[in-house]
């Protein structure tokens, strides 16, 4: 699967229609959430997304404005809520500390419509969406493969569409190399080959700028014109950081996939306990995206990705296996109290991650070369 994102150029009327559809979807999302909470409070009953989908025809009868939104788009709203619930329960089960309960979406917090299967097509620089019509699109790069889903997004007052397409895999020749990757907070990533990957300067620059503007926002008076202006500036910088980060993730993942047959990294879903701290929680989001891109590129190139349990990878000696806290002399230095092995602490962790994946890779079934 590969994603293609393009700028949309809706007319004023289409923009109004899109905005109204987003409003209806947000309302549906919030009502569905309220229904689930209510049913649980009153009768300890769990309503599934599937149950709620069955009620859609009734909703359309009672509120005819919902007939103006493509039916699968409405189903997708309920599926999103279902996914939010599932990930909430999964995190609770894993024992994560601060797990946010699914939230109501305020105005401006519901910004996309998904056509999960049907009701859309592209021809040249025209994108068609059922119940909206033909919208001009800026075809910045050719679309490849078979269209699977389409998501329209509103971003800082601009409109975009993202198509997920099924593309033919393009296997790369074997390299005979494998690599372990440890993600960090000081460095973006450290490999078992001893490579330190830094966030690029331009990204660091815009992140710094964003922090400055955010601070200035917190000093502006609520409801003032100045505040509104700065708020728009913050949103734009956020978008810039997001784009630069995405681009950097693509480049970093492509390099790892080109150079290695097997790439091992920690399984973020198993993390939590022991390794969890605030700094990591903030970075988790970025790593999740990076690992998703990596998995997609690997699958496309016929490479393997192994996700390993990261417990104690930073305390275990890669040489003799002795595991204790004292091995880690400082943030960056590792000296084994048992065998005296010295290494950079992050490189030692990356080697352990690779070490955990190699026995797995002999059993291909255990290696998850998953597709996003
Ligand atoms: Zn040792």
Short mmCIF file of C-alpha atoms and ligand atoms in Angstrom, two decimals:
data_model
loop_
_atom_site.label_atom_id
_atom_site.label_comp_id
_atom_site.label_asym_id
_atom_site.label_seq_id
_atom_site.Cartn_x
_atom_site.Cartn_y
_atom_site.Cartn_z
CA UNK A 1 0.00 0.00 0.00
CA UNK A 2 1.21 3.46 -0.84
CA UNK A 3 -0.30 6.84 -0.03
CA UNK A 4 -0.55 9.79 -2.42
CA UNK A 5 -1.52 13.22 -1.16
CA UNK A 6 -2.70 16.10 -3.33
CA UNK A 7 -3.99 19.61 -2.83
CA UNK A 8 -7.66 20.03 -3.70
CA UNK A 9 -9.08 23.21 -5.21
CA UNK A 10 -12.77 23.20 -4.30
CA UNK A 11 -15.06 26.00 -5.47
CA UNK A 12 -16.67 28.19 -2.81
CA UNK A 13 -19.85 26.09 -2.99
CA UNK A 14 -17.91 22.82 -2.71
CA UNK A 15 -15.96 24.18 0.23
CA UNK A 16 -19.23 25.03 1.97
CA UNK A 17 -20.52 21.50 1.25
CA UNK A 18 -17.34 19.92 2.63
CA UNK A 19 -17.48 22.08 5.74
CA UNK A 20 -21.10 21.11 6.32
CA UNK A 21 -20.29 17.40 5.87
CA UNK A 22 -17.48 17.68 8.40
CA UNK A 23 -19.90 19.29 10.82
CA UNK A 24 -22.42 16.48 10.37
CA UNK A 25 -19.74 13.81 10.79
CA UNK A 26 -18.45 15.46 13.94
CA UNK A 27 -21.99 15.61 15.31
CA UNK A 28 -22.52 11.94 14.49
CA UNK A 29 -19.24 11.03 16.18
CA UNK A 30 -20.15 12.92 19.34
CA UNK A 31 -23.70 11.50 19.48
CA UNK A 32 -22.40 7.98 18.97
CA UNK A 33 -19.89 8.50 21.77
CA UNK A 34 -22.62 9.85 24.03
CA UNK A 35 -24.81 6.83 23.24
CA UNK A 36 -22.02 4.43 24.14
CA UNK A 37 -21.26 6.20 27.40
CA UNK A 38 -24.98 6.41 28.28
CA UNK A 39 -25.68 2.73 27.58
CA UNK A 40 -22.77 1.74 29.73
CA UNK A 41 -23.71 4.01 32.62
CA UNK A 42 -27.37 2.99 32.61
CA UNK A 43 -27.28 -0.70 31.84
CA UNK A 44 -23.59 -1.62 31.83
CA UNK A 45 -24.15 -2.46 28.19
CA UNK A 46 -21.49 -2.19 25.52
CA UNK A 47 -22.64 -0.94 22.14
CA UNK A 48 -20.38 -1.84 19.24
CA UNK A 49 -19.62 0.20 16.15
CA UNK A 50 -21.47 -2.47 14.19
CA UNK A 51 -24.65 -1.96 16.28
CA UNK A 52 -24.43 1.76 15.66
CA UNK A 53 -23.97 1.27 11.92
CA UNK A 54 -27.24 -0.64 11.78
CA UNK A 55 -28.98 2.45 13.12
CA UNK A 56 -27.75 4.72 10.30
CA UNK A 57 -30.85 4.31 8.05
CA UNK A 58 -33.02 5.36 10.99
CA UNK A 59 -30.86 8.42 11.61
CA UNK A 60 -31.20 9.39 7.97
CA UNK A 61 -34.98 9.17 8.22
CA UNK A 62 -35.07 11.34 11.34
CA UNK A 63 -32.40 13.80 10.16
CA UNK A 64 -32.60 14.06 6.35
CA UNK A 65 -29.47 16.26 6.19
CA UNK A 66 -27.48 13.05 6.70
CA UNK A 67 -28.70 11.84 3.31
CA UNK A 68 -26.31 14.42 1.89
CA UNK A 69 -23.26 12.50 3.17
CA UNK A 70 -22.07 9.35 1.37
CA UNK A 71 -23.18 6.31 3.40
CA UNK A 72 -19.74 4.69 3.69
CA UNK A 73 -18.31 8.00 4.92
CA UNK A 74 -20.86 7.88 7.76
CA UNK A 75 -20.00 4.25 8.50
CA UNK A 76 -16.36 5.26 8.68
CA UNK A 77 -17.18 7.86 11.36
CA UNK A 78 -18.52 5.05 13.55
CA UNK A 79 -15.55 2.83 12.72
CA UNK A 80 -13.20 5.60 13.89
CA UNK A 81 -14.99 5.76 17.21
CA UNK A 82 -14.76 1.99 17.45
CA UNK A 83 -11.01 2.10 16.83
CA UNK A 84 -10.59 4.80 19.48
CA UNK A 85 -12.42 2.57 21.97
CA UNK A 86 -10.37 -0.47 21.04
CA UNK A 87 -7.06 1.32 21.43
CA UNK A 88 -8.26 2.76 24.73
CA UNK A 89 -9.03 -0.72 26.10
CA UNK A 90 -5.82 -2.16 24.68
CA UNK A 91 -3.78 0.47 26.48
CA UNK A 92 -5.67 -0.06 29.74
CA UNK A 93 -5.05 -3.79 29.45
CA UNK A 94 -1.34 -3.18 28.89
CA UNK A 95 -1.23 -1.25 32.12
CA UNK A 96 -0.32 2.11 30.59
CA UNK A 97 -0.64 4.82 33.22
CA UNK A 98 -2.39 7.84 31.80
CA UNK A 99 -4.87 6.53 29.28
CA UNK A 100 -7.23 9.12 27.88
CA UNK A 101 -10.86 8.05 27.56
CA UNK A 102 -12.32 8.65 24.04
CA UNK A 103 -13.15 12.33 23.85
CA UNK A 104 -15.86 14.45 22.32
CA UNK A 105 -14.59 16.33 19.28
CA UNK A 106 -14.81 20.10 19.59
CA UNK A 107 -15.20 22.41 16.60
CA UNK A 108 -11.98 22.29 14.60
CA UNK A 109 -11.11 18.85 15.94
CA UNK A 110 -12.81 16.86 13.25
CA UNK A 111 -11.07 17.54 9.96
CA UNK A 112 -11.38 14.59 7.63
CA UNK A 113 -13.81 12.46 5.66
CA UNK A 114 -12.88 8.95 4.54
CA UNK A 115 -14.28 7.05 1.57
CA UNK A 116 -13.18 3.57 2.68
CA UNK A 117 -13.96 1.67 -0.51
CA UNK A 118 -16.30 3.18 -3.08
CA UNK A 119 -17.80 6.47 -4.16
CA UNK A 120 -14.68 8.18 -5.50
CA UNK A 121 -12.44 8.24 -8.57
CA UNK A 122 -9.72 10.32 -10.22
CA UNK A 123 -9.36 11.28 -13.84
CA UNK A 124 -6.51 13.59 -14.83
CA UNK A 125 -6.67 16.59 -12.53
CA UNK A 126 -10.27 16.02 -11.48
CA UNK A 127 -11.21 14.11 -8.34
CA UNK A 128 -14.75 12.81 -8.05
CA UNK A 129 -16.47 12.19 -4.71
CA UNK A 130 -20.00 10.90 -4.39
CA UNK A 131 -22.35 13.50 -2.78
CA UNK A 132 -19.82 16.26 -3.43
CA UNK A 133 -19.00 16.11 -7.13
CA UNK A 134 -15.91 16.86 -9.20
CA UNK A 135 -13.18 18.83 -7.45
CA UNK A 136 -10.07 20.17 -9.22
CA UNK A 137 -6.88 18.63 -7.89
CA UNK A 138 -3.23 19.55 -8.28
CA UNK A 139 -1.61 16.36 -9.55
CA UNK A 140 1.87 17.03 -8.15
CA UNK A 141 3.07 13.49 -8.89
CA UNK A 142 1.53 10.63 -10.85
CA UNK A 143 -0.91 8.37 -9.08
CA UNK A 144 0.07 4.68 -9.20
CA UNK A 145 -1.60 1.38 -8.47
CA UNK A 146 -5.17 0.50 -7.62
CA UNK A 147 -7.19 3.03 -5.60
CA UNK A 148 -8.31 1.63 -2.25
CA UNK A 149 -9.40 4.51 -0.02
CA UNK A 150 -9.65 8.29 -0.21
CA UNK A 151 -9.50 10.75 2.69
CA UNK A 152 -10.32 14.43 2.32
CA UNK A 153 -8.64 16.61 4.94
CA UNK A 154 -8.98 20.24 5.96
CA UNK A 155 -5.63 21.65 7.04
CA UNK A 156 -5.20 25.31 8.02
CA UNK A 157 -8.00 26.35 5.68
CA UNK A 158 -6.64 24.30 2.77
CA UNK A 159 -8.07 21.06 1.43
CA UNK A 160 -6.17 17.90 0.58
CA UNK A 161 -6.97 14.38 -0.53
CA UNK A 162 -4.96 11.32 0.36
CA UNK A 163 -5.38 8.19 -1.75
CA UNK A 164 -4.16 4.86 -0.45
CA UNK A 165 -3.30 2.63 -3.40
CA UNK A 166 -2.32 -0.97 -3.78
CA UNK A 167 0.95 -1.05 -5.71
CA UNK A 168 2.87 -4.03 -7.08
CA UNK A 169 5.81 -4.86 -4.77
CA UNK A 170 9.23 -4.04 -6.20
CA UNK A 171 11.67 -6.40 -4.45
CA UNK A 172 15.23 -5.14 -4.03
CA UNK A 173 18.27 -7.43 -4.42
CA UNK A 174 19.51 -9.03 -1.18
CA UNK A 175 22.31 -7.23 0.66
CA UNK A 176 23.30 -9.82 3.28
CA UNK A 177 23.05 -7.15 6.01
CA UNK A 178 20.74 -6.79 8.99
CA UNK A 179 20.38 -3.84 11.32
CA UNK A 180 18.96 -3.05 14.75
CA UNK A 181 17.50 0.41 15.32
CA UNK A 182 17.05 2.07 18.69
CA UNK A 183 15.03 5.28 18.73
CA UNK A 184 16.03 7.91 21.24
CA UNK A 185 15.20 11.34 22.54
CA UNK A 186 18.62 12.92 22.03
CA UNK A 187 19.17 11.26 18.66
CA UNK A 188 16.34 10.35 16.37
CA UNK A 189 17.79 6.86 15.96
CA UNK A 190 20.94 4.87 16.62
CA UNK A 191 21.78 1.76 14.62
CA UNK A 192 23.63 -1.40 15.57
CA UNK A 193 26.20 -0.38 12.93
CA UNK A 194 27.06 2.59 15.13
CA UNK A 195 25.30 5.19 13.03
CA UNK A 196 23.74 8.16 14.83
CA UNK A 197 20.80 9.65 12.99
CA UNK A 198 19.99 13.21 13.98
CA UNK A 199 16.80 15.16 13.30
CA UNK A 200 17.79 17.34 10.33
CA UNK A 201 18.74 20.98 10.99
CA UNK A 202 15.80 22.44 9.08
CA UNK A 203 13.39 20.39 11.20
CA UNK A 204 15.16 21.38 14.43
CA UNK A 205 14.96 24.99 13.24
CA UNK A 206 11.21 24.95 12.68
CA UNK A 207 10.64 23.04 15.94
CA UNK A 208 12.50 25.77 17.79
CA UNK A 209 10.50 28.48 16.03
CA UNK A 210 7.29 26.66 16.93
CA UNK A 211 8.26 26.62 20.61
CA UNK A 212 8.94 30.36 20.52
CA UNK A 213 5.60 31.18 18.87
CA UNK A 214 3.75 28.86 21.25
CA UNK A 215 5.23 30.71 24.20
CA UNK A 216 4.16 34.01 22.71
CA UNK A 217 0.65 32.60 22.21
CA UNK A 218 0.33 31.75 25.89
CA UNK A 219 1.01 35.41 26.75
CA UNK A 220 -1.72 36.80 24.46
CA UNK A 221 -5.07 37.74 25.92
CA UNK A 222 -7.94 35.33 25.32
CA UNK A 223 -10.28 36.48 22.60
CA UNK A 224 -7.94 39.21 21.35
CA UNK A 225 -7.23 39.78 17.66
CA UNK A 226 -3.52 39.36 18.33
CA UNK A 227 -4.12 35.94 19.81
CA UNK A 228 -6.10 34.85 16.76
CA UNK A 229 -3.24 35.91 14.51
CA UNK A 230 -0.60 34.08 16.54
CA UNK A 231 -2.83 31.01 16.75
CA UNK A 232 -2.98 30.81 12.96
CA UNK A 233 0.81 31.18 12.90
CA UNK A 234 1.17 28.27 15.36
CA UNK A 235 -1.12 26.07 13.24
CA UNK A 236 0.90 26.84 10.12
CA UNK A 237 4.20 26.07 11.86
CA UNK A 238 2.75 22.82 13.17
CA UNK A 239 1.90 21.88 9.64
CA UNK A 240 5.39 22.76 8.46
CA UNK A 241 7.00 20.64 11.19
CA UNK A 242 4.64 17.78 10.38
CA UNK A 243 5.57 17.89 6.68
CA UNK A 244 9.29 18.16 7.29
CA UNK A 245 9.14 15.29 9.76
CA UNK A 246 7.20 13.13 7.31
CA UNK A 247 9.75 13.81 4.61
CA UNK A 248 12.62 12.98 6.97
CA UNK A 249 10.91 9.74 8.07
CA UNK A 250 10.50 8.71 4.43
CA UNK A 251 14.15 9.37 3.64
CA UNK A 252 15.47 7.63 6.77
CA UNK A 253 13.25 4.58 6.24
CA UNK A 254 14.21 4.36 2.54
CA UNK A 255 17.91 4.31 3.45
CA UNK A 256 17.46 1.51 6.02
CA UNK A 257 15.38 -0.54 3.59
CA UNK A 258 17.89 -0.10 0.74
CA UNK A 259 20.81 -1.26 2.86
CA UNK A 260 19.38 -4.19 4.84
CA UNK A 261 17.44 -7.43 4.38
CA UNK A 262 16.20 -7.38 7.97
CA UNK A 263 15.46 -4.34 10.13
CA UNK A 264 14.74 -4.82 13.83
CA UNK A 265 13.22 -2.22 16.10
CA UNK A 266 11.39 -2.13 19.40
CA UNK A 267 7.70 -2.96 19.50
CA UNK A 268 6.08 0.25 20.71
CA UNK A 269 3.03 -1.68 21.90
CA UNK A 270 5.12 -3.66 24.37
CA UNK A 271 7.08 -0.63 25.58
CA UNK A 272 5.13 1.14 28.31
CA UNK A 273 6.34 -0.60 31.41
CA UNK A 274 9.78 0.26 32.65
CA UNK A 275 10.75 2.39 29.66
CA UNK A 276 7.89 4.81 29.87
CA UNK A 277 8.54 8.40 30.75
CA UNK A 278 7.16 11.70 29.59
CA UNK A 279 9.90 12.45 27.07
CA UNK A 280 9.33 9.08 25.47
CA UNK A 281 5.56 9.49 25.44
CA UNK A 282 5.95 12.70 23.45
CA UNK A 283 8.26 11.03 20.95
CA UNK A 284 6.16 7.88 20.67
CA UNK A 285 3.85 9.59 18.23
CA UNK A 286 6.68 10.39 15.85
CA UNK A 287 8.22 6.93 16.13
CA UNK A 288 4.87 5.29 15.41
CA UNK A 289 4.67 7.14 12.11
CA UNK A 290 8.28 6.31 11.27
CA UNK A 291 7.81 2.58 11.96
CA UNK A 292 4.65 2.55 9.85
CA UNK A 293 6.47 4.08 6.90
CA UNK A 294 9.34 1.66 7.44
CA UNK A 295 6.98 -1.35 7.45
CA UNK A 296 5.28 -0.20 4.25
CA UNK A 297 8.57 0.40 2.43
CA UNK A 298 10.00 -2.92 3.66
CA UNK A 299 6.95 -4.86 2.49
CA UNK A 300 7.16 -3.18 -0.90
CA UNK A 301 10.86 -4.03 -1.24
CA UNK A 302 10.52 -7.62 0.02
CA UNK A 303 12.47 -6.85 3.22
CA UNK A 304 11.69 -8.09 6.73
CA UNK A 305 10.87 -5.97 9.73
CA UNK A 306 11.05 -7.52 13.19
CA UNK A 307 9.45 -5.85 16.19
CA UNK A 308 11.05 -7.00 19.40
CA UNK A 309 10.26 -6.61 23.07
CA UNK A 310 12.51 -3.76 24.23
CA UNK A 311 12.57 -4.73 27.93
CA UNK A 312 16.11 -4.32 29.34
CA UNK A 313 17.71 -3.74 25.94
CA UNK A 314 19.41 -0.70 27.46
CA UNK A 315 20.74 -2.58 30.53
CA UNK A 316 21.85 -5.89 29.02
CA UNK A 317 25.46 -6.32 27.94
CA UNK A 318 25.57 -7.22 24.27
CA UNK A 319 28.81 -9.18 24.82
CA UNK A 320 27.98 -11.45 27.76
CA UNK A 321 24.28 -10.88 28.37
CA UNK A 322 24.76 -9.69 31.96
CA UNK A 323 21.83 -7.43 32.75
CA UNK A 324 21.93 -4.80 35.47
CA UNK A 325 21.31 -1.10 35.96
CA UNK A 326 24.91 -0.42 36.96
CA UNK A 327 26.09 -1.36 33.46
CA UNK A 328 24.85 1.99 32.30
CA UNK A 329 27.46 4.36 33.68
CA UNK A 330 25.87 7.46 32.15
CA UNK A 331 23.29 8.43 29.56
CA UNK A 332 25.72 7.57 26.80
CA UNK A 333 28.32 5.18 28.30
CA UNK A 334 27.93 1.47 28.81
CA UNK A 335 30.50 -0.52 30.80
CA UNK A 336 29.59 -4.08 31.73
CA UNK A 337 30.27 -4.81 35.42
CA UNK A 338 30.62 -8.49 34.59
CA UNK A 339 32.89 -8.66 31.52
CA UNK A 340 34.14 -5.09 31.19
CA UNK A 341 32.71 -4.66 27.66
CA UNK A 342 32.54 -0.96 26.75
CA UNK A 343 30.28 0.63 24.18
CA UNK A 344 28.12 3.61 23.51
CA UNK A 345 24.95 2.87 25.49
CA UNK A 346 22.59 3.46 22.56
CA UNK A 347 24.64 1.37 20.15
CA UNK A 348 24.71 -1.44 22.73
CA UNK A 349 20.89 -1.23 22.93
CA UNK A 350 20.54 -1.28 19.13
CA UNK A 351 22.76 -4.40 19.00
CA UNK A 352 20.56 -6.09 21.60
CA UNK A 353 17.48 -5.25 19.54
CA UNK A 354 19.07 -6.85 16.48
CA UNK A 355 20.16 -9.81 18.62
CA UNK A 356 16.58 -10.44 19.67
CA UNK A 357 15.38 -10.36 16.08
CA UNK A 358 17.91 -12.75 14.55
CA UNK A 359 16.60 -15.91 16.24
CA UNK A 360 13.14 -14.72 15.20
CA UNK A 361 14.12 -14.28 11.58
CA UNK A 362 15.00 -17.97 11.27
CA UNK A 363 11.35 -18.59 11.76
CA UNK A 364 9.88 -16.45 9.02
CA UNK A 365 6.37 -16.79 10.38
CA UNK A 366 7.39 -15.00 13.55
CA UNK A 367 8.67 -11.99 11.71
CA UNK A 368 6.05 -9.44 11.04
CA UNK A 369 6.70 -7.77 7.73
CA UNK A 370 3.35 -6.06 8.00
CA UNK A 371 1.74 -3.68 5.57
CA UNK A 372 0.20 -0.41 6.70
ZN1 LIG B 1 29.26 -8.11 29.72
#
